[in-house]
């Protein structure tokens, strides 16, 4: 066995290649290796948890779109054109689907890895940096959100709810939503210290899901409340995807994109700092 | 590159008001097996974390392989193998996957890792368990897996925090044997332990730590020679009676330690001293003559036993 001589350079030369680069103390350029580990973990995990997060929005679509929608009749979209109720809520549920996927991984799973599995300590014993770990874990949560979004699109498109070719852009948009939620989700989770506190996440998410223009337009609210809702990330996501799926492309779209880019970057910075503070003290 | 693997000068770590490591100095040379001996809370694990470059020092100097861990964390960690106190294995993964993914974290290629993982499975005697999940492994197997994992990047220095705590005697001996082999291959070992027999078995040189400070430094034999006598007679008279014989015993020995359950009589000729004890009419319930150990060194230095 050649533990000392023959290939000793490999791990070391790989690490030394990054010498002198910006952020070399926190970033080794390998978040994809953290994602790879998640694929291994997924192989031996139960698929039920993965599937449940995906079917939930589909059930909502069936119950409200096909059920309640029959009673309601048509809605009007942002440009004043009539749309079926199913077509109105489908984009909102797609945004929710992306959010659910991202949040599930970046809250419960991250909490478990942080406090019970001690996975991040282990990773940080290698030549990975805290930004690699943050990006890898957020990247995984983002992938999950994106996969939920693709699955959701596959289910709803045959129902005729996508009325524009821009609708295809709903998938990258949903991925961006997942990125934002995953990134902030992991940052928030890093501050939570008990499972009770973890429930606060749900306490916040459920009303946001109900009232972010998901099932009815926010113009029904008094004006001050409208502004509160508009500040919430899910409303931003719902509006972004609704615009794309119904083919209403305007300046607001770029505001929504900027909102999620900002959310993503802020989440990444906070998560990296927290990982450093928690596990490299 | 220098042959000094670690240089610590006035190294300090403070958490809030608590001084975990209080200005320690030591050097670890290449190929050496270096021990940090001390009771729980002595600052061993904190020192270990600073060496692992996952914890920032509060003050003082620390150089690992010629580099400052504050600036070159990931780069230094590429040279190190870490076996943490709680194995921290990936319980979502199987044995083989634990080794493979850990190697991938270092950026190692598939081509390199495939044979490497096989080699490590053989080294850790876990070939049969490659497809088992971590919880299906025994404590000793888990510890061996943790050591194998620490070797995946072919480190020049392996850091082991309490490597045999919680293992049964047989598992400990298997583990010691594996560590000896590494040492023979020239891997520098840094080991924390609160077992003196482990320190005597594994360490060429060690520091004795207590309350964040270094109490003594040297090889196990040097320390015993310097701080203890060659042999020790342990006598028990019964819990209430031990103290009353103390004065009488003191005259027969270089030094004595009165512990709650027994008296340790330090002398160069144990059997002779024990004969004298009987001749003077003292009849201990049990008596034992043994060689001095690091436990005695620690007792001498701190007035306390290692495992309370």
Coordinates of C-alpha atoms in Angstrom, one line a residue:
Chain A
X1 CA 0.0 0.0 0.0
X2 CA 1.4 3.3 -1.0
X3 CA -0.1 5.7 1.5
X4 CA 2.7 8.2 1.6
X5 CA 4.5 8.4 -1.6
X6 CA 3.0 7.4 -4.9
X7 CA -0.2 9.4 -5.3
X8 CA 0.1 11.7 -2.4
X9 CA 0.0 14.6 -4.8
X10 CA -3.5 14.0 -6.0
X11 CA -5.7 15.5 -3.3
X12 CA -3.0 18.1 -2.5
X13 CA -2.4 19.2 -6.1
X14 CA -6.1 19.5 -6.7
X15 CA -6.3 21.8 -3.7
X16 CA -3.2 23.7 -4.6
X17 CA -4.5 24.6 -8.0
X18 CA -6.8 27.1 -6.3
X19 CA -4.1 28.9 -4.5
X20 CA -4.3 32.6 -4.8
X21 CA -7.9 32.6 -6.0
X22 CA -10.5 34.8 -4.4
X23 CA -12.2 33.1 -1.4
X24 CA -9.8 30.2 -1.3
X25 CA -10.4 29.8 2.4
X26 CA -14.1 29.1 1.9
X27 CA -14.4 27.8 -1.7
X28 CA -12.7 24.9 -3.4
X29 CA -14.8 25.0 -6.6
X30 CA -16.5 21.7 -5.9
X31 CA -20.2 22.1 -4.9
X32 CA -21.1 19.4 -7.5
X33 CA -19.4 16.8 -5.3
X34 CA -21.8 17.7 -2.5
X35 CA -24.7 17.2 -5.0
X36 CA -23.2 13.9 -6.1
X37 CA -23.4 12.7 -2.5
X38 CA -27.1 13.6 -2.4
X39 CA -27.7 11.3 -5.4
X40 CA -26.1 8.4 -3.5
X41 CA -28.3 9.2 -0.5
X42 CA -31.4 9.4 -2.7
X43 CA -30.7 5.9 -4.1
X44 CA -31.2 4.3 -0.7
X45 CA -34.0 6.6 0.6
X46 CA -37.7 6.0 0.3
X47 CA -39.3 7.6 -2.7
X48 CA -42.5 8.3 -0.9
X49 CA -41.3 11.5 0.6
X50 CA -40.1 12.7 -2.8
X51 CA -43.4 11.9 -4.5
X52 CA -45.6 13.4 -1.8
X53 CA -44.2 16.9 -2.3
X54 CA -45.0 16.7 -6.0
X55 CA -48.5 15.3 -5.8
X56 CA -49.8 17.9 -3.3
X57 CA -50.1 20.8 -5.8
X58 CA -51.5 18.4 -8.4
X59 CA -54.3 17.5 -5.9
X60 CA -54.9 21.2 -5.3
X61 CA -55.2 21.7 -9.0
X62 CA -57.7 18.9 -9.4
X63 CA -59.8 20.0 -6.4
X64 CA -59.9 23.7 -7.0
X65 CA -59.4 23.8 -10.8
X66 CA -61.8 21.1 -11.9
X67 CA -64.0 21.1 -8.8
X68 CA -64.4 24.7 -7.5
X69 CA -63.6 26.0 -11.0
X70 CA -66.8 24.6 -12.3
X71 CA -68.8 26.8 -10.0
X72 CA -66.7 29.9 -10.5
X73 CA -66.5 30.0 -14.2
X74 CA -63.9 32.2 -15.9
X75 CA -61.5 34.7 -14.5
X76 CA -59.7 37.5 -16.3
X77 CA -55.9 37.6 -16.7
X78 CA -53.7 40.6 -16.2
X79 CA -54.5 41.9 -19.8
X80 CA -58.2 41.6 -19.3
X81 CA -58.7 38.4 -21.3
X82 CA -60.9 35.6 -20.0
X83 CA -59.1 32.5 -18.7
X84 CA -60.5 29.4 -17.1
X85 CA -60.1 29.1 -13.4
X86 CA -57.8 26.1 -13.8
X87 CA -55.5 28.1 -16.1
X88 CA -55.6 30.9 -13.5
X89 CA -54.4 28.7 -10.6
X90 CA -52.1 26.3 -12.5
X91 CA -49.2 28.8 -12.6
X92 CA -49.6 29.6 -9.0
X93 CA -49.5 25.9 -8.1
X94 CA -46.4 25.4 -10.3
X95 CA -44.7 28.2 -8.3
X96 CA -45.8 26.5 -5.1
X97 CA -44.6 23.1 -6.3
X98 CA -41.1 24.6 -6.9
X99 CA -41.2 26.2 -3.5
X100 CA -42.3 23.0 -1.8
X101 CA -39.5 21.0 -3.3
X102 CA -36.8 23.5 -2.4
X103 CA -38.2 24.1 1.1
X104 CA -38.5 20.5 2.0
X105 CA -34.9 19.8 1.3
X106 CA -33.5 23.1 2.6
X107 CA -35.4 23.0 5.9
X108 CA -36.1 19.5 7.2
X109 CA -33.3 17.7 5.5
X110 CA -30.8 20.3 6.2
X111 CA -31.8 20.5 9.8
X112 CA -31.3 16.8 10.1
X113 CA -27.9 16.9 8.5
X114 CA -26.9 19.8 10.6
X115 CA -27.9 18.6 14.0
X116 CA -28.1 14.8 13.9
X117 CA -26.0 13.5 11.0
X118 CA -23.2 16.1 11.5
X119 CA -22.8 15.9 7.8
X120 CA -21.5 19.4 7.3
X121 CA -18.7 19.0 9.9
X122 CA -17.7 15.9 8.0
X123 CA -17.6 17.7 4.7
X124 CA -15.6 20.5 6.2
X125 CA -13.0 18.1 7.4
X126 CA -12.1 17.6 3.7
X127 CA -10.7 20.2 1.4
X128 CA -14.2 21.6 0.7
X129 CA -15.0 25.1 1.9
X130 CA -18.2 26.3 3.5
X131 CA -19.3 28.0 0.3
X132 CA -19.0 24.6 -1.5
X133 CA -21.2 23.0 1.1
X134 CA -23.8 25.8 0.9
X135 CA -23.9 25.8 -2.9
X136 CA -24.0 22.0 -3.1
X137 CA -26.9 21.6 -0.6
X138 CA -28.8 24.6 -2.1
X139 CA -28.1 23.2 -5.5
X140 CA -29.7 19.9 -4.5
X141 CA -32.8 21.5 -3.1
X142 CA -33.0 23.6 -6.3
X143 CA -32.8 20.4 -8.4
X144 CA -35.7 19.0 -6.5
X145 CA -37.7 22.1 -7.0
X146 CA -37.0 22.0 -10.7
X147 CA -37.9 18.4 -11.0
X148 CA -41.2 19.0 -9.2
X149 CA -41.9 21.9 -11.7
X150 CA -41.1 19.8 -14.7
X151 CA -43.4 17.0 -13.4
X152 CA -46.2 19.5 -12.7
X153 CA -45.9 20.9 -16.2
X154 CA -46.1 17.4 -17.7
X155 CA -49.3 16.9 -15.8
X156 CA -51.0 20.3 -16.5
X157 CA -50.0 20.9 -20.1
X158 CA -52.3 18.3 -21.6
X159 CA -55.1 20.0 -19.6
X160 CA -54.8 23.0 -21.9
X161 CA -53.8 25.5 -19.2
X162 CA -50.6 26.7 -21.0
X163 CA -51.9 29.1 -23.5
X164 CA -48.6 30.6 -24.7
X165 CA -45.2 29.3 -26.0
X166 CA -43.7 31.5 -23.3
X167 CA -45.1 28.8 -21.0
X168 CA -42.0 26.8 -21.7
X169 CA -40.0 29.5 -19.8
X170 CA -42.1 28.6 -16.8
X171 CA -39.6 25.8 -16.1
X172 CA -36.5 27.9 -15.8
X173 CA -38.6 30.4 -13.9
X174 CA -39.7 27.7 -11.5
X175 CA -36.1 26.7 -11.1
X176 CA -35.2 30.3 -10.2
X177 CA -38.0 30.3 -7.6
X178 CA -36.6 27.0 -6.2
X179 CA -33.1 28.5 -6.0
X180 CA -34.4 31.5 -4.1
X181 CA -36.4 29.5 -1.6
X182 CA -33.7 26.8 -1.2
X183 CA -31.1 29.5 -0.5
X184 CA -33.1 31.5 2.0
X185 CA -34.5 28.2 3.4
X186 CA -31.1 26.9 4.3
X187 CA -30.0 30.2 5.8
X188 CA -33.1 30.3 8.0
X189 CA -32.7 26.7 9.0
X190 CA -29.2 27.4 10.2
X191 CA -30.6 29.7 12.9
X192 CA -33.2 27.2 14.1
X193 CA -32.3 25.3 17.2
X194 CA -35.2 22.9 17.8
X195 CA -37.9 21.0 16.0
X196 CA -40.5 23.3 17.5
X197 CA -38.9 26.2 15.8
X198 CA -38.9 24.2 12.6
X199 CA -42.7 24.2 12.7
X200 CA -42.6 28.0 12.5
X201 CA -41.5 27.5 8.9
X202 CA -44.8 25.7 8.1
X203 CA -46.7 28.3 10.1
X204 CA -45.3 30.9 7.7
X205 CA -45.6 28.9 4.5
X206 CA -49.2 27.8 4.7
X207 CA -50.8 31.3 4.9
X208 CA -48.4 32.5 2.3
X209 CA -49.5 29.7 0.0
X210 CA -53.2 30.5 0.6
X211 CA -53.1 34.3 0.2
X212 CA -50.3 35.1 -2.4
X213 CA -52.7 35.5 -5.3
X214 CA -52.7 31.7 -5.6
X215 CA -56.5 31.2 -5.8
X216 CA -57.8 34.7 -6.3
X217 CA -56.3 38.0 -7.3
X218 CA -54.9 40.2 -4.6
X219 CA -56.9 43.2 -5.8
X220 CA -59.6 41.8 -3.5
X221 CA -57.5 43.0 -0.5
X222 CA -57.4 46.5 0.9
X223 CA -54.5 48.4 -0.6
X224 CA -52.1 48.2 2.3
X225 CA -52.4 44.5 2.5
X226 CA -51.8 44.2 -1.2
X227 CA -48.4 45.7 -0.6
X228 CA -47.6 43.2 2.1
X229 CA -48.5 40.3 -0.1
X230 CA -46.5 41.8 -3.0
X231 CA -43.4 41.8 -0.8
X232 CA -43.8 38.0 -0.2
X233 CA -41.6 35.7 -2.4
X234 CA -44.4 33.4 -3.3
X235 CA -46.5 36.2 -4.8
X236 CA -43.5 37.3 -6.8
X237 CA -43.1 33.7 -8.1
X238 CA -46.8 33.2 -8.8
X239 CA -47.0 36.4 -10.9
X240 CA -43.8 35.6 -12.7
X241 CA -45.0 32.2 -13.8
X242 CA -48.6 33.4 -14.5
X243 CA -47.3 36.0 -16.8
X244 CA -45.2 33.4 -18.7
X245 CA -47.9 30.8 -18.9
X246 CA -50.6 33.2 -20.0
X247 CA -48.2 35.0 -22.3
X248 CA -48.3 38.4 -20.6
X249 CA -44.7 39.6 -20.9
X250 CA -44.1 43.0 -19.3
X251 CA -41.6 44.9 -17.2
X252 CA -42.9 43.4 -14.0
X253 CA -41.3 40.1 -15.1
X254 CA -37.9 41.6 -14.7
X255 CA -38.8 42.8 -11.2
X256 CA -39.7 39.3 -10.3
X257 CA -36.5 37.9 -11.7
X258 CA -34.5 40.5 -9.9
X259 CA -36.4 39.7 -6.6
X260 CA -35.4 36.0 -6.8
X261 CA -31.8 36.7 -7.8
X262 CA -31.4 39.0 -4.8
X263 CA -33.1 36.4 -2.6
X264 CA -30.7 33.7 -3.9
X265 CA -27.5 35.7 -3.4
X266 CA -28.6 36.9 0.1
X267 CA -29.4 33.3 1.1
X268 CA -26.1 32.0 -0.2
X269 CA -24.1 34.7 1.7
X270 CA -26.0 34.1 4.9
X271 CA -25.7 30.3 4.6
X272 CA -22.0 30.4 4.0
X273 CA -21.5 32.7 7.0
X274 CA -23.6 30.5 9.2
X275 CA -21.9 27.3 8.2
X276 CA -18.5 28.9 9.0
X277 CA -19.8 30.3 12.3
X278 CA -21.4 27.0 13.3
X279 CA -18.9 24.4 12.2
X280 CA -15.6 26.3 12.0
X281 CA -15.6 28.0 15.3
Chain B
X1 CA 9.1 21.5 2.9
X2 CA 10.0 21.5 6.5
X3 CA 10.0 18.2 8.4
X4 CA 7.9 19.9 11.2
X5 CA 4.3 18.9 10.5
X6 CA 2.9 21.1 13.2
X7 CA 4.3 24.1 15.0
X8 CA 2.2 25.7 17.8
X9 CA 3.4 28.7 19.6
X10 CA 1.5 30.2 22.5
X11 CA -1.6 28.7 20.9
X12 CA -4.8 29.9 22.5
X13 CA -8.5 29.2 22.0
X14 CA -11.2 31.2 23.9
X15 CA -15.0 30.6 23.7
X16 CA -16.6 33.6 25.3
X17 CA -15.2 33.6 28.9
X18 CA -14.0 30.1 28.7
X19 CA -10.4 29.5 27.9
X20 CA -10.3 26.1 26.3
X21 CA -6.6 26.1 25.3
X22 CA -4.4 28.4 27.2
X23 CA -1.2 29.2 25.4
X24 CA 0.4 25.9 24.5
X25 CA 3.7 25.2 22.6
X26 CA 4.5 22.0 20.8
X27 CA 6.0 20.7 17.6
X28 CA 5.2 17.5 15.8
X29 CA 7.8 16.0 13.5
X30 CA 7.3 14.0 10.3
X31 CA 6.7 10.3 10.8
X32 CA 6.2 10.8 14.5
X33 CA 3.3 9.4 16.5
X34 CA 2.3 12.2 18.8
X35 CA -0.2 12.1 21.7
X36 CA -2.3 14.5 23.5
X37 CA -3.1 12.9 26.9
X38 CA -5.5 14.4 29.4
X39 CA -8.9 14.1 31.0
X40 CA -12.1 15.2 29.4
X41 CA -12.2 19.0 29.1
X42 CA -8.4 19.4 29.1
X43 CA -8.5 21.1 25.7
X44 CA -7.4 18.1 23.6
X45 CA -10.3 18.1 21.2
X46 CA -10.2 21.9 20.8
X47 CA -6.5 21.6 20.0
X48 CA -7.3 18.9 17.5
X49 CA -9.9 21.0 15.8
X50 CA -7.4 23.8 15.3
X51 CA -4.9 21.4 13.9
X52 CA -7.6 20.0 11.6
X53 CA -8.0 23.6 10.3
X54 CA -11.7 23.7 11.0
X55 CA -11.4 25.9 14.1
X56 CA -9.7 29.3 14.1
X57 CA -7.2 30.0 16.9
X58 CA -7.9 33.0 19.1
X59 CA -4.3 34.0 19.4
X60 CA -0.8 32.7 19.0
X61 CA 0.8 31.0 16.1
X62 CA -0.1 27.7 14.4
X63 CA 1.7 26.3 11.3
X64 CA 0.5 23.1 9.7
X65 CA 2.8 21.7 7.0
X66 CA 4.4 25.1 6.8
X67 CA 1.1 27.0 6.2
X68 CA -1.3 29.2 8.2
X69 CA -4.6 27.4 8.6
X70 CA -6.5 30.7 8.7
X71 CA -5.5 31.4 5.1
X72 CA -5.1 28.0 3.6
X73 CA -7.8 25.9 5.3
X74 CA -8.9 23.7 2.3
X75 CA -5.4 23.4 1.1
X76 CA -4.0 22.2 4.4
X77 CA -7.0 19.9 4.9
X78 CA -6.1 18.1 1.6
X79 CA -3.0 16.9 3.4
X80 CA -4.8 15.7 6.5
X81 CA -6.9 12.7 7.4
X82 CA -9.4 13.3 10.2
X83 CA -11.0 10.7 12.4
X84 CA -13.4 12.6 14.7
X85 CA -14.4 11.5 18.1
X86 CA -17.9 10.7 17.1
X87 CA -17.2 8.9 13.9
X88 CA -19.7 11.1 12.0
X89 CA -20.1 8.6 9.3
X90 CA -22.8 9.3 6.6
X91 CA -25.7 7.1 7.8
X92 CA -27.7 7.7 4.7
X93 CA -25.0 5.9 2.7
X94 CA -23.5 2.4 2.6
X95 CA -19.9 1.5 3.6
X96 CA -18.5 1.7 0.1
X97 CA -20.4 4.9 -0.6
X98 CA -19.0 6.5 2.5
X99 CA -15.4 6.0 1.3
X100 CA -16.2 7.0 -2.2
X101 CA -18.1 10.2 -1.6
X102 CA -15.6 11.3 0.9
X103 CA -12.9 10.9 -1.6
X104 CA -15.0 12.8 -4.1
X105 CA -15.2 15.8 -1.7
X106 CA -11.4 16.1 -2.1
X107 CA -11.9 16.3 -5.8
X108 CA -10.4 12.9 -6.5
X109 CA -11.2 11.2 -9.7
X110 CA -13.3 8.0 -10.2
X111 CA -10.3 6.3 -11.7
X112 CA -8.2 7.0 -8.6
X113 CA -11.0 6.2 -6.1
X114 CA -12.3 2.8 -7.4
X115 CA -9.1 0.9 -6.5
X116 CA -8.4 3.2 -3.5
X117 CA -11.7 2.3 -1.9
X118 CA -11.0 -1.4 -2.5
X119 CA -7.6 -1.1 -0.8
X120 CA -9.1 0.8 2.2
X121 CA -12.0 -1.8 2.5
X122 CA -9.3 -4.5 2.8
X123 CA -7.2 -2.4 5.2
X124 CA -10.2 -1.9 7.5
X125 CA -11.3 -5.5 7.1
X126 CA -14.7 -4.4 5.8
X127 CA -14.7 -6.0 2.3
X128 CA -17.7 -8.2 3.3
X129 CA -19.6 -5.1 4.5
X130 CA -19.2 -2.9 1.5
X131 CA -23.0 -2.9 0.8
X132 CA -24.1 -2.6 4.4
X133 CA -25.5 0.6 5.8
X134 CA -23.5 2.2 8.6
X135 CA -26.0 1.3 11.3
X136 CA -25.6 -2.4 10.4
X137 CA -21.9 -2.2 11.4
X138 CA -20.6 -2.9 14.9
X139 CA -18.9 -0.1 16.9
X140 CA -15.4 -1.4 16.0
X141 CA -16.3 -1.7 12.4
X142 CA -17.7 1.9 12.3
X143 CA -14.5 3.2 13.9
X144 CA -12.4 1.3 11.3
X145 CA -14.5 2.7 8.6
X146 CA -14.0 6.2 10.0
X147 CA -10.2 5.6 9.9
X148 CA -10.4 4.2 6.4
X149 CA -12.3 7.3 5.3
X150 CA -9.7 9.5 6.8
X151 CA -7.1 7.8 4.6
X152 CA -8.9 8.2 1.3
X153 CA -6.9 11.2 0.3
X154 CA -3.6 9.5 1.3
X155 CA -2.8 12.0 4.0
X156 CA 0.6 12.7 5.3
X157 CA -0.8 13.2 8.8
X158 CA -3.7 11.4 10.4
X159 CA -5.6 13.0 13.3
X160 CA -7.4 10.7 15.6
X161 CA -9.6 12.0 18.4
X162 CA -10.1 9.4 21.1
X163 CA -9.8 6.5 18.6
X164 CA -10.8 3.7 20.9
X165 CA -13.2 5.2 23.3
X166 CA -16.3 3.0 23.7
X167 CA -14.7 -0.1 22.0
X168 CA -14.3 -3.5 23.6
X169 CA -10.7 -4.8 24.3
X170 CA -10.6 -6.9 21.2
X171 CA -11.8 -4.1 18.9
X172 CA -9.2 -1.8 20.5
X173 CA -6.3 -4.2 19.7
X174 CA -7.4 -4.6 16.1
X175 CA -7.5 -0.8 15.8
X176 CA -4.1 -0.4 17.4
X177 CA -2.7 -2.9 15.0
X178 CA -4.1 -0.9 12.0
X179 CA -2.6 2.3 13.4
X180 CA 0.8 0.6 13.9
X181 CA 0.8 -0.3 10.2
X182 CA 0.1 3.2 9.2
X183 CA 3.0 4.4 11.4
X184 CA 5.3 1.9 9.8
X185 CA 4.3 3.4 6.4
X186 CA 5.5 6.7 7.6
X187 CA 2.2 8.4 8.3
X188 CA 2.4 11.0 11.1
X189 CA -0.2 10.3 13.7
X190 CA -1.7 12.7 16.2
X191 CA -3.8 11.0 18.8
X192 CA -5.8 12.4 21.7
X193 CA -6.7 9.9 24.4
X194 CA -7.5 9.7 28.0
X195 CA -6.4 6.1 28.2
X196 CA -2.8 5.9 29.4
X197 CA -2.3 2.4 28.0
X198 CA -3.3 3.7 24.6
X199 CA -0.8 6.5 24.9
X200 CA 1.9 4.1 26.0
X201 CA 1.1 1.7 23.1
X202 CA 0.9 4.2 20.3
X203 CA 2.8 7.4 21.1
X204 CA 6.5 8.1 20.5
X205 CA 6.1 11.4 22.3
X206 CA 3.2 13.1 24.1
X207 CA 2.0 16.1 25.9
X208 CA 0.0 15.8 29.1
X209 CA -2.7 18.5 29.1
X210 CA -4.9 19.7 31.9
X211 CA -7.2 22.7 32.0
X212 CA -6.0 24.0 28.6
X213 CA -2.3 23.9 29.6
X214 CA 0.6 21.5 28.9
X215 CA 1.7 19.9 32.2
X216 CA 4.6 17.8 30.8
X217 CA 6.1 16.7 27.5
X218 CA 8.2 13.7 26.5
X219 CA 8.2 10.0 25.5
X220 CA 6.1 7.8 27.8
X221 CA 9.2 6.2 29.3
X222 CA 10.8 9.6 29.9
X223 CA 7.7 11.0 31.6
X224 CA 7.4 7.9 33.8
X225 CA 11.1 8.2 34.7
X226 CA 10.9 11.9 35.5
X227 CA 7.6 12.0 37.3
X228 CA 7.2 8.6 38.9
X229 CA 9.2 5.8 40.5
X230 CA 9.9 2.5 38.7
X231 CA 7.2 0.5 40.5
X232 CA 4.0 1.1 42.4
X233 CA 2.5 -0.9 45.2
X234 CA -1.3 -0.5 45.4
X235 CA -2.7 -1.3 48.8
X236 CA -6.3 -1.3 50.0
X237 CA -7.2 -1.3 53.7
X238 CA -10.9 -0.6 53.2
X239 CA -12.4 2.8 52.5
X240 CA -12.4 4.2 56.0
X241 CA -9.0 2.9 57.0
X242 CA -6.8 4.0 54.1
X243 CA -6.0 7.4 55.5
X244 CA -4.8 6.1 58.9
X245 CA -2.0 4.2 57.4
X246 CA -0.7 7.1 55.3
X247 CA 1.9 8.3 57.7
X248 CA 3.3 4.9 58.3
X249 CA 3.5 4.1 54.6
X250 CA 5.1 7.4 53.7
X251 CA 8.3 6.3 55.6
X252 CA 8.7 3.2 53.4
X253 CA 8.3 5.0 50.0
X254 CA 9.6 7.7 47.7
X255 CA 6.1 9.2 47.7
X256 CA 2.6 8.1 48.3
X257 CA -0.8 9.1 46.9
X258 CA -3.9 8.5 49.0
X259 CA -6.9 7.9 46.8
X260 CA -10.5 7.3 48.1
X261 CA -10.3 3.6 47.4
X262 CA -6.6 2.8 47.7
X263 CA -3.1 4.0 48.5
X264 CA -0.4 4.1 45.8
X265 CA 3.1 3.6 47.2
X266 CA 5.8 4.7 44.8
X267 CA 9.1 2.8 45.1
X268 CA 11.9 1.3 43.0
X269 CA 11.4 -2.2 44.4
X270 CA 7.8 -3.1 44.8
X271 CA 8.0 -6.6 46.2
X272 CA 10.5 -5.5 48.9
X273 CA 8.4 -2.6 49.9
X274 CA 5.3 -4.9 50.1
X275 CA 7.3 -7.2 52.4
X276 CA 8.2 -4.3 54.6
X277 CA 4.6 -3.2 54.8
X278 CA 3.6 -6.7 56.1
X279 CA 6.6 -6.8 58.4
X280 CA 5.4 -3.6 60.1
X281 CA 2.1 -5.2 60.9
X282 CA 0.0 -3.5 58.2
X283 CA -2.3 -6.0 56.6
X284 CA -3.9 -4.6 53.4
X285 CA -7.1 -6.3 52.2
X286 CA -5.6 -6.4 48.7
X287 CA -2.2 -5.5 47.4
X288 CA -0.7 -5.3 43.9
X289 CA 2.7 -4.5 42.6
X290 CA 2.9 -3.0 39.2
X291 CA 5.1 -0.9 36.9
X292 CA 4.5 2.9 36.9
X293 CA 2.3 4.1 34.1
X294 CA 1.3 7.4 32.6
X295 CA -1.7 7.4 35.0
X296 CA 0.8 7.9 37.8
X297 CA 2.5 10.7 35.9
X298 CA -0.8 12.4 35.5
X299 CA -1.7 11.9 39.1
X300 CA 1.6 13.4 40.2
X301 CA 1.2 16.4 37.9
X302 CA -2.4 17.3 38.6
X303 CA -3.3 15.5 41.9
X304 CA -6.2 13.9 40.0
X305 CA -6.8 10.6 38.2
X306 CA -7.4 10.6 34.4
X307 CA -10.8 8.9 34.4
X308 CA -12.9 10.3 37.2

